[in-house]
Every structure is written in C-alpha cells, then in structure tokens.
PDB file of C-alpha atoms in Angstrom:
ATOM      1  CA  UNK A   1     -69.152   5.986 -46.934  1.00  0.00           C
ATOM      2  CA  UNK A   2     -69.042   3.418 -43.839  1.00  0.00           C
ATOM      3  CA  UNK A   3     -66.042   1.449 -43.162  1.00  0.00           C
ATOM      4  CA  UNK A   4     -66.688  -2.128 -42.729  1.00  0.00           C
ATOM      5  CA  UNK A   5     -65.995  -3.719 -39.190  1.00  0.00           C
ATOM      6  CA  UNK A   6     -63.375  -6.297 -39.073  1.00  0.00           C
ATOM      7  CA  UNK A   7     -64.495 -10.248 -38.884  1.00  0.00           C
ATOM      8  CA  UNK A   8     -65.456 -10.580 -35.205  1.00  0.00           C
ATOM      9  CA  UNK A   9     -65.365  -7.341 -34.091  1.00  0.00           C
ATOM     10  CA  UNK A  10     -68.854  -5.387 -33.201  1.00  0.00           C
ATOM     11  CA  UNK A  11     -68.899  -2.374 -35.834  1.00  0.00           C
ATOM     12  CA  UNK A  12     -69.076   0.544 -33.768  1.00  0.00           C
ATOM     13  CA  UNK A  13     -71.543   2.435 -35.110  1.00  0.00           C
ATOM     14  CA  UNK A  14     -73.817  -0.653 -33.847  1.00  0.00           C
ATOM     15  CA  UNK A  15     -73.150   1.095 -30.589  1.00  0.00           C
ATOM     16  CA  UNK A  16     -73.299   4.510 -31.034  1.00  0.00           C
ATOM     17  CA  UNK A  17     -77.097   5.987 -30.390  1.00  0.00           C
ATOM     18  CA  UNK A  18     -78.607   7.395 -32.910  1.00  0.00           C
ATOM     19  CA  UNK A  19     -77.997  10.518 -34.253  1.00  0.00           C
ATOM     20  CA  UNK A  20     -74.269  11.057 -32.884  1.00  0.00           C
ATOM     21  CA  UNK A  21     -71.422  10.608 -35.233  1.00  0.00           C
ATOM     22  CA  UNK A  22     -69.849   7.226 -35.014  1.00  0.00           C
ATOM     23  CA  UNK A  23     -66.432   8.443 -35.544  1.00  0.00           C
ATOM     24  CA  UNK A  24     -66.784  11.645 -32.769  1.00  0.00           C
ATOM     25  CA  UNK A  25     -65.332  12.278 -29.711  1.00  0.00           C
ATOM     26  CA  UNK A  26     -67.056  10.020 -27.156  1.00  0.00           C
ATOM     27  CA  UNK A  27     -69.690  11.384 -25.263  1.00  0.00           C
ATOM     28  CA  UNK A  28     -69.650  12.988 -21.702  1.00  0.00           C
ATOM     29  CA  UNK A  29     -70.757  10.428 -19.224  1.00  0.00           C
ATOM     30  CA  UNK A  30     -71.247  10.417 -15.590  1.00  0.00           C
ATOM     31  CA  UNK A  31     -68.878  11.722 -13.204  1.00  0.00           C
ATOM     32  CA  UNK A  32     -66.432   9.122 -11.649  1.00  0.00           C
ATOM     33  CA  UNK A  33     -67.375   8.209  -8.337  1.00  0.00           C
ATOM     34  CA  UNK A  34     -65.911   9.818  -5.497  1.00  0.00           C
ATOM     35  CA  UNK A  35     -64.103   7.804  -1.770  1.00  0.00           C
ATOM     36  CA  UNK A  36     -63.091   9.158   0.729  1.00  0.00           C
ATOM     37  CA  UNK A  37     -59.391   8.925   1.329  1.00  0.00           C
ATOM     38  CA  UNK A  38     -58.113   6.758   3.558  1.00  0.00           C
ATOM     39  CA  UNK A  39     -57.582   7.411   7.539  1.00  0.00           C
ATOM     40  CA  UNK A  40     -54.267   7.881   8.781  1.00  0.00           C
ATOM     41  CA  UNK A  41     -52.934   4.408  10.801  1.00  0.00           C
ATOM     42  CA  UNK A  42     -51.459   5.970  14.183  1.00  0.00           C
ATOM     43  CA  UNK A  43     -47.350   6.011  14.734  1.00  0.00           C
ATOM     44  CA  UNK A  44     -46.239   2.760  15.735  1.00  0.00           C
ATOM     45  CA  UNK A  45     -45.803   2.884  19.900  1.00  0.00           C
ATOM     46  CA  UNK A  46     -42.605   2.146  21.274  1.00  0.00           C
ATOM     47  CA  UNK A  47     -42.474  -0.276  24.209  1.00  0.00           C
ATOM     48  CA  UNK A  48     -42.193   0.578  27.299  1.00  0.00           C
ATOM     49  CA  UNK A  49     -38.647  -0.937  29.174  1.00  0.00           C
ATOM     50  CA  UNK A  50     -38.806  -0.589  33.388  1.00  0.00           C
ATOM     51  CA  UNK A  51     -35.737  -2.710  33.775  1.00  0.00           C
ATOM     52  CA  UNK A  52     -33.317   0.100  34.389  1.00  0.00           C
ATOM     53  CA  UNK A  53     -35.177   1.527  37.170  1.00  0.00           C
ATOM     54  CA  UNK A  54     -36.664  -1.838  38.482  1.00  0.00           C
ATOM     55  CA  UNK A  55     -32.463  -3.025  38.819  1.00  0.00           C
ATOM     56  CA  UNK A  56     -31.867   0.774  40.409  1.00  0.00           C
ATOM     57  CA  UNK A  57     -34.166   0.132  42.910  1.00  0.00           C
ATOM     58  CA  UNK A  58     -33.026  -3.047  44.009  1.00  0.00           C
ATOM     59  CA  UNK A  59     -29.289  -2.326  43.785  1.00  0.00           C
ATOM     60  CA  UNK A  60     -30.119   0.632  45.854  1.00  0.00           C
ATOM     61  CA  UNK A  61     -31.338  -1.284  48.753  1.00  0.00           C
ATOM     62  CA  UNK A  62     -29.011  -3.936  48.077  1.00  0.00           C
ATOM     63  CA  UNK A  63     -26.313  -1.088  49.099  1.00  0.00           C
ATOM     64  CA  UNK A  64     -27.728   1.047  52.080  1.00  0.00           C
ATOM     65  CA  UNK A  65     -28.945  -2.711  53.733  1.00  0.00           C
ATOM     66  CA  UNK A  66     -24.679  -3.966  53.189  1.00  0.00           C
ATOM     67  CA  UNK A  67     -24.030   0.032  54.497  1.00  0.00           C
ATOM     68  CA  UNK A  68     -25.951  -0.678  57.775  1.00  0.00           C
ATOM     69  CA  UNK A  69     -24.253  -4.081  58.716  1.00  0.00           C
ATOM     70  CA  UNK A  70     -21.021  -3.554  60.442  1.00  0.00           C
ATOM     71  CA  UNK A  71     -19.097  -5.678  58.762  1.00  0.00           C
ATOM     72  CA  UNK A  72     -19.903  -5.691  55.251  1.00  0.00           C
ATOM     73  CA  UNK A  73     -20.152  -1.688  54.793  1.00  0.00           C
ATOM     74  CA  UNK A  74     -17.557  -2.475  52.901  1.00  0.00           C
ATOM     75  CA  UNK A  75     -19.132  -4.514  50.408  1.00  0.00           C
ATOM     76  CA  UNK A  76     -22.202  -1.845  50.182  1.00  0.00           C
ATOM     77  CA  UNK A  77     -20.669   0.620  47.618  1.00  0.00           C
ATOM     78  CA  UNK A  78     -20.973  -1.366  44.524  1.00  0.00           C
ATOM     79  CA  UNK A  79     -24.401  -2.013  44.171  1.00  0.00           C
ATOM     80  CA  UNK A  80     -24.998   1.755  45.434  1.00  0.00           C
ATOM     81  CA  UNK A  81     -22.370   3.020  42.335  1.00  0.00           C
ATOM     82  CA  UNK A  82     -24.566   0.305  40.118  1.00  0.00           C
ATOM     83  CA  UNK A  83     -27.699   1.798  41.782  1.00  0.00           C
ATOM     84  CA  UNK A  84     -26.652   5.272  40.717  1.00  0.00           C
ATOM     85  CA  UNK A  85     -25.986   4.374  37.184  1.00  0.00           C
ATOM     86  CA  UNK A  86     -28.774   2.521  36.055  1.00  0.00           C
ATOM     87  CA  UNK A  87     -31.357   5.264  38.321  1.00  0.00           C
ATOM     88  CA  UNK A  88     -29.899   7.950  35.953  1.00  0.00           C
ATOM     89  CA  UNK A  89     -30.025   5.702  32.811  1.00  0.00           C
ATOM     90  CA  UNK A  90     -33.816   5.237  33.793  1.00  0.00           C
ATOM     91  CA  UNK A  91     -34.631   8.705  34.318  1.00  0.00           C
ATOM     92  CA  UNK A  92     -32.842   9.330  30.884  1.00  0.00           C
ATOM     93  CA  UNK A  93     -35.201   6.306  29.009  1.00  0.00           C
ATOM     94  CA  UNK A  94     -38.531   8.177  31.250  1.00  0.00           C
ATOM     95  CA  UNK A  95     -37.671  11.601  29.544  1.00  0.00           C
ATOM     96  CA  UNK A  96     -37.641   9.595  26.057  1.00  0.00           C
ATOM     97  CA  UNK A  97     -40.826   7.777  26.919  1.00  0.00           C
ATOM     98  CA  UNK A  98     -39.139   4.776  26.905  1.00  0.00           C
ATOM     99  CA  UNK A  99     -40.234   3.964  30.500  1.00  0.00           C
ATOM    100  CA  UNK A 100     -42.825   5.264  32.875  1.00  0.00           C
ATOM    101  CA  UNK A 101     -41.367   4.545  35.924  1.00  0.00           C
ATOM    102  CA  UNK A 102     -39.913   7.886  36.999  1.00  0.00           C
ATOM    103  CA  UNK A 103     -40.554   7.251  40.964  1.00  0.00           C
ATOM    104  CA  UNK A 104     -38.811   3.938  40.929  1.00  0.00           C
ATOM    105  CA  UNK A 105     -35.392   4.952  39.015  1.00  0.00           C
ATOM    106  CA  UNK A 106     -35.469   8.433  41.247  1.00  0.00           C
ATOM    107  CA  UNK A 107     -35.933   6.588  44.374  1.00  0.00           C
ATOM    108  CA  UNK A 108     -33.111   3.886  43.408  1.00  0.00           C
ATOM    109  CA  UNK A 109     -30.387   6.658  42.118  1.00  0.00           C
ATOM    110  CA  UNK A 110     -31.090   8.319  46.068  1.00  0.00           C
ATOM    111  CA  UNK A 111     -30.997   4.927  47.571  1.00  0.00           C
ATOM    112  CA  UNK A 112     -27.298   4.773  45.578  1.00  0.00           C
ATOM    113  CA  UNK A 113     -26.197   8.145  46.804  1.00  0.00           C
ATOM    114  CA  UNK A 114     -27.054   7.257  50.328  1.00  0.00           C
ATOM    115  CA  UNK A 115     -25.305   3.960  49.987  1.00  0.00           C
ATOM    116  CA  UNK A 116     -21.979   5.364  48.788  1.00  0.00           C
ATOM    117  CA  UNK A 117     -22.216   7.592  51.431  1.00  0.00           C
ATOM    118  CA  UNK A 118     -22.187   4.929  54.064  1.00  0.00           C
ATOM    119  CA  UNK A 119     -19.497   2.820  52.405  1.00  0.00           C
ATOM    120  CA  UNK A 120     -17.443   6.365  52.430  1.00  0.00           C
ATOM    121  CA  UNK A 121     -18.747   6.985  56.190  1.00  0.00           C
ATOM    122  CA  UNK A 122     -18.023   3.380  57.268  1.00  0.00           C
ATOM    123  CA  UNK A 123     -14.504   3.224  55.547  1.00  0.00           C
ATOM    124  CA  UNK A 124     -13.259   6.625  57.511  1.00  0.00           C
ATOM    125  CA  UNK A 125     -14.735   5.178  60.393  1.00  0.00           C
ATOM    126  CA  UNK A 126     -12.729   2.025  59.964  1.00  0.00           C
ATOM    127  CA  UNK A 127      -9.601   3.900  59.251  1.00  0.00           C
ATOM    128  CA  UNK A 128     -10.065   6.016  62.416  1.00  0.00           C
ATOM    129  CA  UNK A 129     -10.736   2.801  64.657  1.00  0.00           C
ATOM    130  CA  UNK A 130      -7.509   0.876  63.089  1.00  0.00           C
ATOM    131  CA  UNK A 131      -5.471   3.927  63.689  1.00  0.00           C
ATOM    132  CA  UNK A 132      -6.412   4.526  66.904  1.00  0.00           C
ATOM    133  CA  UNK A 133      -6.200   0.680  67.836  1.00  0.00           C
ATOM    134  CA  UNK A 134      -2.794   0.496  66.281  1.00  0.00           C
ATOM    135  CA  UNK A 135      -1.854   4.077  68.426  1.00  0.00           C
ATOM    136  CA  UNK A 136      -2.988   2.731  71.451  1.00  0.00           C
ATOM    137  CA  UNK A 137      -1.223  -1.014  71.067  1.00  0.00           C
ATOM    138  CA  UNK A 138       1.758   1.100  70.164  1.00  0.00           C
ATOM    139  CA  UNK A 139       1.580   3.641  73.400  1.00  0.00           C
ATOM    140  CA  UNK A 140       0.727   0.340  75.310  1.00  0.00           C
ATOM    141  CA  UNK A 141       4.124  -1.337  73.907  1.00  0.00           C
ATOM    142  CA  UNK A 142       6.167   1.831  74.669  1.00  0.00           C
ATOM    143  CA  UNK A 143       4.723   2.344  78.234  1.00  0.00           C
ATOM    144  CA  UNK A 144       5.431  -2.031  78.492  1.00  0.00           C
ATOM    145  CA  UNK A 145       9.041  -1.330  77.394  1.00  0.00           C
ATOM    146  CA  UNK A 146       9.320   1.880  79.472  1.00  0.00           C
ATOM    147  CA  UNK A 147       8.013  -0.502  82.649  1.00  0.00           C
ATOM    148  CA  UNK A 148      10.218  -3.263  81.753  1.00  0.00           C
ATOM    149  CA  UNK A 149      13.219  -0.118  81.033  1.00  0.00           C
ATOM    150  CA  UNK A 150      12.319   1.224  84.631  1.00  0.00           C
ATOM    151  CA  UNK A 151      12.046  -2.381  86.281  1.00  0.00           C
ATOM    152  CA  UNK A 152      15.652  -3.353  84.854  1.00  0.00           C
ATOM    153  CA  UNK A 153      16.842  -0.306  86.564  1.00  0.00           C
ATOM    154  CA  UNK A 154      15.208  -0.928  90.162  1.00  0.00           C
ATOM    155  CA  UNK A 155      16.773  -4.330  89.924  1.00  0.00           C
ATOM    156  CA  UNK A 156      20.312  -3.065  89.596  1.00  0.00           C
ATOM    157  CA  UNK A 157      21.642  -1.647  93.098  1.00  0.00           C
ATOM    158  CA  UNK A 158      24.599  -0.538  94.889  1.00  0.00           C
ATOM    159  CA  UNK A 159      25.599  -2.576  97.902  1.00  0.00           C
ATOM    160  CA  UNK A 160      23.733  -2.036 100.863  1.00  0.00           C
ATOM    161  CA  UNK A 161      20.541  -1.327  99.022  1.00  0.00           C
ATOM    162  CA  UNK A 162      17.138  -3.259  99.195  1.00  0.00           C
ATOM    163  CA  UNK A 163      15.205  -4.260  96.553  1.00  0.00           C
ATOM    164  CA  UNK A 164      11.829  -5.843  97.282  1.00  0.00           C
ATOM    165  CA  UNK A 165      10.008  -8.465  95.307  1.00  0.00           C
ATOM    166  CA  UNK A 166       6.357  -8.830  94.257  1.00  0.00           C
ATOM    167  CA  UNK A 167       5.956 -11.662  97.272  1.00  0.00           C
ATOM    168  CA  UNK A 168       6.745  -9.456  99.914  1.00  0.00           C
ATOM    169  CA  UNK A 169      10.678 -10.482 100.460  1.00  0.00           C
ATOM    170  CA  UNK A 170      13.079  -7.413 101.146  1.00  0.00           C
ATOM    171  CA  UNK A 171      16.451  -8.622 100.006  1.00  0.00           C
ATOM    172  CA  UNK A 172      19.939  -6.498 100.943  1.00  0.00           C
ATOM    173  CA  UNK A 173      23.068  -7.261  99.768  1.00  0.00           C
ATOM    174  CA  UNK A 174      25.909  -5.377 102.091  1.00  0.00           C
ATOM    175  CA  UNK A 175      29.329  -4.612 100.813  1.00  0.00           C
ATOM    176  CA  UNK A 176      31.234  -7.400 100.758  1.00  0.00           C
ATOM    177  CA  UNK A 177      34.095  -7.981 103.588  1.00  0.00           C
ATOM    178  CA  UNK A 178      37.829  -9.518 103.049  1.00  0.00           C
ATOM    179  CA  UNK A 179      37.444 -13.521 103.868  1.00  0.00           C
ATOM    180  CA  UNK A 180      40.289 -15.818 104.619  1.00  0.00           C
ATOM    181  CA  UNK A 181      39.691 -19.354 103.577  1.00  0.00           C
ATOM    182  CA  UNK A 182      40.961 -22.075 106.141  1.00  0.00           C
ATOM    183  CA  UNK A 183      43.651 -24.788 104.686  1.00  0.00           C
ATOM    184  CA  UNK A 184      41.156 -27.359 104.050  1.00  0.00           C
ATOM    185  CA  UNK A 185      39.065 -24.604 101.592  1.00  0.00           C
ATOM    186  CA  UNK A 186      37.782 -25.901  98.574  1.00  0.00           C
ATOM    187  CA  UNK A 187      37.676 -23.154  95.497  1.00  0.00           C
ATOM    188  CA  UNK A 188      40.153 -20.474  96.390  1.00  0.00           C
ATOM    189  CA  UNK A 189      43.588 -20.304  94.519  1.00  0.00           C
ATOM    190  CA  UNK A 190      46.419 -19.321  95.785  1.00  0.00           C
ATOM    191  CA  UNK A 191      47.017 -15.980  95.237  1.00  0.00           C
ATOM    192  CA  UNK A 192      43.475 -14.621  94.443  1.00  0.00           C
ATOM    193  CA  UNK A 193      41.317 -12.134  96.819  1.00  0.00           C
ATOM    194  CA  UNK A 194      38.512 -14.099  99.052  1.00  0.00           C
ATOM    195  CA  UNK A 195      35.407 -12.081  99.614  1.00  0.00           C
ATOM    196  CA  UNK A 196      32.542 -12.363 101.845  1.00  0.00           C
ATOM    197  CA  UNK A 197      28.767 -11.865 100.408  1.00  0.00           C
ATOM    198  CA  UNK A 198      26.352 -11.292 103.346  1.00  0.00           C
ATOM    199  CA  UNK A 199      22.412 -11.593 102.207  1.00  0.00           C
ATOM    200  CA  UNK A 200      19.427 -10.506 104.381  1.00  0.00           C
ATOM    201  CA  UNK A 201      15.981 -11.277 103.239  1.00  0.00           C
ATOM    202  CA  UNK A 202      13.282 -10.172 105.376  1.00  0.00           C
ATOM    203  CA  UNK A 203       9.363 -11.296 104.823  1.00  0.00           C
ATOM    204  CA  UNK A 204       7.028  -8.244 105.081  1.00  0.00           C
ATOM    205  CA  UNK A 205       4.265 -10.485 103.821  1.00  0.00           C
ATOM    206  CA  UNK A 206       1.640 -12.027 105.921  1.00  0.00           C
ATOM    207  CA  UNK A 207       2.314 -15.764 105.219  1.00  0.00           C
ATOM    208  CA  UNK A 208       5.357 -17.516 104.750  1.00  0.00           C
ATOM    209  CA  UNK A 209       7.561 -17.370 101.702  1.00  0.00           C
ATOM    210  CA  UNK A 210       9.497 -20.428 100.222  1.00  0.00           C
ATOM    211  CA  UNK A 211      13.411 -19.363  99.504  1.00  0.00           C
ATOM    212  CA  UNK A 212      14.127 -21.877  97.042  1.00  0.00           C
ATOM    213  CA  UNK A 213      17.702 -20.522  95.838  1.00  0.00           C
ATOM    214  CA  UNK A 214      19.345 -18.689  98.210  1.00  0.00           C
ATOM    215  CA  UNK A 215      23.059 -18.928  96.403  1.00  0.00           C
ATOM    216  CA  UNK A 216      23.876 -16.383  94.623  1.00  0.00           C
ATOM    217  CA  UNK A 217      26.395 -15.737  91.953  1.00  0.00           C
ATOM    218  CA  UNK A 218      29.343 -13.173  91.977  1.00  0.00           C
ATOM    219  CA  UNK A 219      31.002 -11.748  88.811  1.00  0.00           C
ATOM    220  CA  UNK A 220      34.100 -10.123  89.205  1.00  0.00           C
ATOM    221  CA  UNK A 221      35.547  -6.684  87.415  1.00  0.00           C
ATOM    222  CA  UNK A 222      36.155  -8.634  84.445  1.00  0.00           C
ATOM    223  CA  UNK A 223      32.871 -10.627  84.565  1.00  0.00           C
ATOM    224  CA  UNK A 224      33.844 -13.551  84.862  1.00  0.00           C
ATOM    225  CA  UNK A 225      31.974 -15.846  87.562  1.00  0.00           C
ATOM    226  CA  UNK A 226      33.764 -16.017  90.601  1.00  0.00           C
ATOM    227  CA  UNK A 227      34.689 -19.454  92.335  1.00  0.00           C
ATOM    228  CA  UNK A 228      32.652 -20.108  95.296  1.00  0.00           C
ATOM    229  CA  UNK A 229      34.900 -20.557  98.432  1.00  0.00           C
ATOM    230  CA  UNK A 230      33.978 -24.136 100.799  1.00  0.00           C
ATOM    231  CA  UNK A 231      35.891 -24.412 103.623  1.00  0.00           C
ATOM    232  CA  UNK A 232      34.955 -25.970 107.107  1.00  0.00           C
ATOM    233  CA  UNK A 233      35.142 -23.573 109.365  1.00  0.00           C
ATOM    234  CA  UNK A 234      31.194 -23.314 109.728  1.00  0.00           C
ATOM    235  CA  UNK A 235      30.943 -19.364 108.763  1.00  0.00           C
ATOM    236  CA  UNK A 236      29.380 -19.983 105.223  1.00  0.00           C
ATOM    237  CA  UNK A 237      25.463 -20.211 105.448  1.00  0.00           C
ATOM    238  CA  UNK A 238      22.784 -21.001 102.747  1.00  0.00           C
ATOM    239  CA  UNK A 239      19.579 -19.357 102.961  1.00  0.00           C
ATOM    240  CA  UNK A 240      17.001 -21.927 101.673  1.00  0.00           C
ATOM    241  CA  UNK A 241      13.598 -23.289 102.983  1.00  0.00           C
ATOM    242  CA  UNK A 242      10.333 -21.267 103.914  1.00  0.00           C
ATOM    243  CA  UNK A 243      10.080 -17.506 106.112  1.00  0.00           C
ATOM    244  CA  UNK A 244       7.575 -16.914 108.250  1.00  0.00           C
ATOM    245  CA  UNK A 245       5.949 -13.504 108.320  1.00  0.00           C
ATOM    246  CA  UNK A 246       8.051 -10.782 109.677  1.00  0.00           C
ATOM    247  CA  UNK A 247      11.351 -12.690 109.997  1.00  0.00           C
ATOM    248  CA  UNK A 248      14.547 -12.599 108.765  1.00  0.00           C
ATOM    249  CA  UNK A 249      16.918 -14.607 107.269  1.00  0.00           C
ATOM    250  CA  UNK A 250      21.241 -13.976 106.755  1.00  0.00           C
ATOM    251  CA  UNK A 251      23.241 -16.320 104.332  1.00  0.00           C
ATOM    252  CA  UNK A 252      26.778 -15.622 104.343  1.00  0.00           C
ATOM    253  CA  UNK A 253      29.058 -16.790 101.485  1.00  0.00           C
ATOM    254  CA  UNK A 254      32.449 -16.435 100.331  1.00  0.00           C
ATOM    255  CA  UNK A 255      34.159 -16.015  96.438  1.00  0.00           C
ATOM    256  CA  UNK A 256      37.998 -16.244  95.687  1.00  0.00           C
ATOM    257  CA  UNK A 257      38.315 -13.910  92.958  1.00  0.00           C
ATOM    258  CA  UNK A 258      41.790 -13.069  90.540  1.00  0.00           C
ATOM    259  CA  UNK A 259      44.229 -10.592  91.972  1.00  0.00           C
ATOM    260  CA  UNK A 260      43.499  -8.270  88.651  1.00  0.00           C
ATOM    261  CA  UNK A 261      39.642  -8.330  88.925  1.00  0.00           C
ATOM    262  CA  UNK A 262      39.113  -8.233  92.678  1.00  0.00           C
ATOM    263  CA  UNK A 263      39.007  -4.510  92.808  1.00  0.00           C
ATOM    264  CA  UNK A 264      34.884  -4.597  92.087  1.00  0.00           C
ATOM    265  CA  UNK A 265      31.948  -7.361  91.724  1.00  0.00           C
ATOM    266  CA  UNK A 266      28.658  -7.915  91.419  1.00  0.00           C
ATOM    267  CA  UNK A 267      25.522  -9.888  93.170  1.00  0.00           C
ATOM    268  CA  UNK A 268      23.224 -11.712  91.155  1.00  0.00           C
ATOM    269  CA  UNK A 269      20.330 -12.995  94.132  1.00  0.00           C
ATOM    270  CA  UNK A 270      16.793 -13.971  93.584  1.00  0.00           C
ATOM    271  CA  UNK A 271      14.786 -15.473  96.373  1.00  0.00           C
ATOM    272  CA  UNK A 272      13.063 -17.676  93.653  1.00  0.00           C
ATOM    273  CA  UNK A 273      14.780 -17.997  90.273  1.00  0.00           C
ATOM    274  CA  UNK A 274      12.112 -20.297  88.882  1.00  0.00           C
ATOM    275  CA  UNK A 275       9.423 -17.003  89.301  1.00  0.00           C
ATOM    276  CA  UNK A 276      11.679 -14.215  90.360  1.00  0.00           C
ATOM    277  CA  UNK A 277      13.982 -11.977  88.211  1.00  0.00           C
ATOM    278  CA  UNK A 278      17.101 -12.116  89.302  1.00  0.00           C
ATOM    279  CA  UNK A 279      18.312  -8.157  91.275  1.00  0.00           C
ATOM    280  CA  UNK A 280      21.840  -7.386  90.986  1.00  0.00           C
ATOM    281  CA  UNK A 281      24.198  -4.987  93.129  1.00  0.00           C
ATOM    282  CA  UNK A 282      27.786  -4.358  92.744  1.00  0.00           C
ATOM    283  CA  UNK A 283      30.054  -2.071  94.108  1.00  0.00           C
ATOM    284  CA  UNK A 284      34.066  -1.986  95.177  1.00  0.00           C
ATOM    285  CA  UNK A 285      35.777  -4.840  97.551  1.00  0.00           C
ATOM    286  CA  UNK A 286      36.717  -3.853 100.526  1.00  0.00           C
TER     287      UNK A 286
END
C-alpha cells in the first residue's frame, strides 16, 4: 500500500530508481570530497626598537667629549651614567630580539664607562690642584706673616744700633744724653728730665736720598709722647732735605720728659714716613 504525497510535495518514490525500496535507507553515494587543510600563517614579528642603543651611543660620546674639556669634566658624568644605562637596556632588548643593534648599545655602555671614569679622574684631579693651591696660598701667607713677624723685629733696636732701609739710608739712634734747656726754652716743664736724641743717617746708596721727616718722636716709660724741647741756643738740628751718596747727616733734638717716666724711652725715626716704616729703639736715660 503507497502512502500518498502531500499537496505540493514531490512523492518520493518519484525519485527513488527503480527497483530500490522507497522507504530504505538511502543509498551509498560518492565519497565527500577531500581539501587540503589550511597552511599555517607565520607568528606575528615583533618590531624591531634601536632607540636604546642609538641614545647609548650618543650619550656616550656626549660624556668622554665633556671628560676631555678642562673645564666641563665636570659636566661629563651624566650623560656617561645615562650612556651606561640605556647601553645595558639595549643589550637586554638585543638578547630578546627586540633590537639588532648589539655593536651600537656595546660600544655606547664602554663609551659610558670611560666617561665616568674621566669625570672621577678629572674630579680627584681638581681636588688635588685646589688643595695644593689652597696649601701653597696658605704656606705663602705664613712665610708673608713670618717676614712681616721677622721685619717688625729688625725694626725694633736698642740704642746705638743701625737699622738700614730698602733705599740705602743707615739710620743710628745713640743713647740719649742729659740736656739742659736755656730760660727762653719752649716745651720743658719745670721739674721734668730734658733729654738729648742724636740721629745719624748715612747714604750707602749711589744717588742721593730725599730725608723728608727727619723729627722723630720720643715716648717715655709710660708711653706717653714726650714734649719736644725749643730753645735758642742753636744746639737742636733737623735733618731734612736730600743726601748725597756716601754722606752723612746728624740731627740733634731734645724731649722734656716727667720726673716718674724719665727713667727709659723710645725712638720712633723714619727717613721717609710717607714710604718708610717707621724703626724704633729704646733703651735707659742717661
């Protein structure tokens, strides 16, 4: 008994061949086509990134060029400590394959390590030089001080003494010698002690010599500046004026000092007080 086919639809025993059961298992047909798989698509490259060695290198130059100027070692070991760090950082991306420029990051870590070793270099060197400039303006101050120590010294003299300046003038300052004013003196007090100051200033130069203060000044035992003594009797003398070579000149001068500080005094002389130092001797009254 056949089923009838539903309105519109092909009954399938219209497509069955003949002779096969319409309601069987279907057939065996041809054997399903067979592709090929498909190729494997290659691993995605990574790029390549040279800017960590490319920087190395440059900072690395950058610091052994400051190294080798004098005055800007200083400066150099920055760019060498960048240098270092970005030539290792490059070597590290190389060894990932993230860079191929292995020669370039190597040579710009070195470049770094040289320049660090300048900056180092050039610092202890400037250390050393500042030290040894600040030693010697220091030994140069104490031998200054030690002069100056040892020329204030020579410049203080016992009566009778000479002391001889840088323009050739000897000067000597004897011992002073009692002096008793006249009645018309000017400057001595009754009751004080008149002395006598003898000067002798010789020129051992060859040209003459200007004397342009020949007074001197007298302190007495309490220092205190003695009076100077004026009197007209004519034995006071002034040395002042010019001195030929090889001649001598004697200015004799007279101070009233107090009865309780006439027992010892001192000479302040210089030939020229506007150039010279001032020499002093001292010493008891007679």
């Amino acid at each position: 008994m056949t089923i009838p086919a539903p309105p519109d639809q092909p009954n399938p025993a219209d497509h069955k061949p003949a002779g096969q059961d319409p309601w069987g298992p279907p057939p065996s047909g041809p054997a399903l086509a067979h592709f090929p798989p498909h190729p494997m698509l290659p691993a995605p490259v990574a790029p390549v990134s040279n800017g960590m060695g490319i920087t190395a290198l440059v900072l690395g130059i950058t610091g052994v060029v400051l190294g080798l100027v004098i005055f800007l070692f200083w400066m150099s070991w920055l760019p060498a400590l960048l240098a270092v760090v970005f030539g290792f950082i490059g070597l590290s991306q190389v060894r990932k394959g993230l860079a191929n420029n292995r020669a370039m990051a190597l040579t710009g870590a070195i470049l770094g390590i040289v320049g660090l070793l300048i900056a180092v270099g050039g610092g202890v060197f400037a250390v050393t030089m500042v030290k040894r400039s600040a030693d010697d303006t220091r030994a140069k101050a104490d031998e200054a001080k030690a002069s100056a120590s040892s020329a204030e010294k020579d410049r203080h003299l016992s009566f009778g003494e000479t002391y001889t300046y840088e323009n050739g003038l000897k000067v000597t300052v004897a011992a002073p010698q009692p002096f008793t004013p006249d009645e018309y003196a000017y400057g001595h007090a009754k009751g004080n002690k008149a002395v006598q100051v003898t000067v002798t200033v010789i020129n051992t130069s060859t040209s003459r010599v200007s004397v342009k203060t020949g007074l001197p000044d007298v302190n007495d035992a309490n220092g205190a500046s003695a009076e100077l003594v004026i009197d007209g009797s004519g034995r006071q003398k002034v040395i002042t004026g010019y001195l030929l070579p090889g001649k001598e000149a004697v200015g004799k001068y007279a101070f009233s000092l107090p009865p309780d500080a006439a027992g010892r005094i001192e000479v302040e002389f210089s030939p020229d007080a506007m150039r010279w130092n001032d020499a002093y001797w001292s010493g008891p009254t007679s």
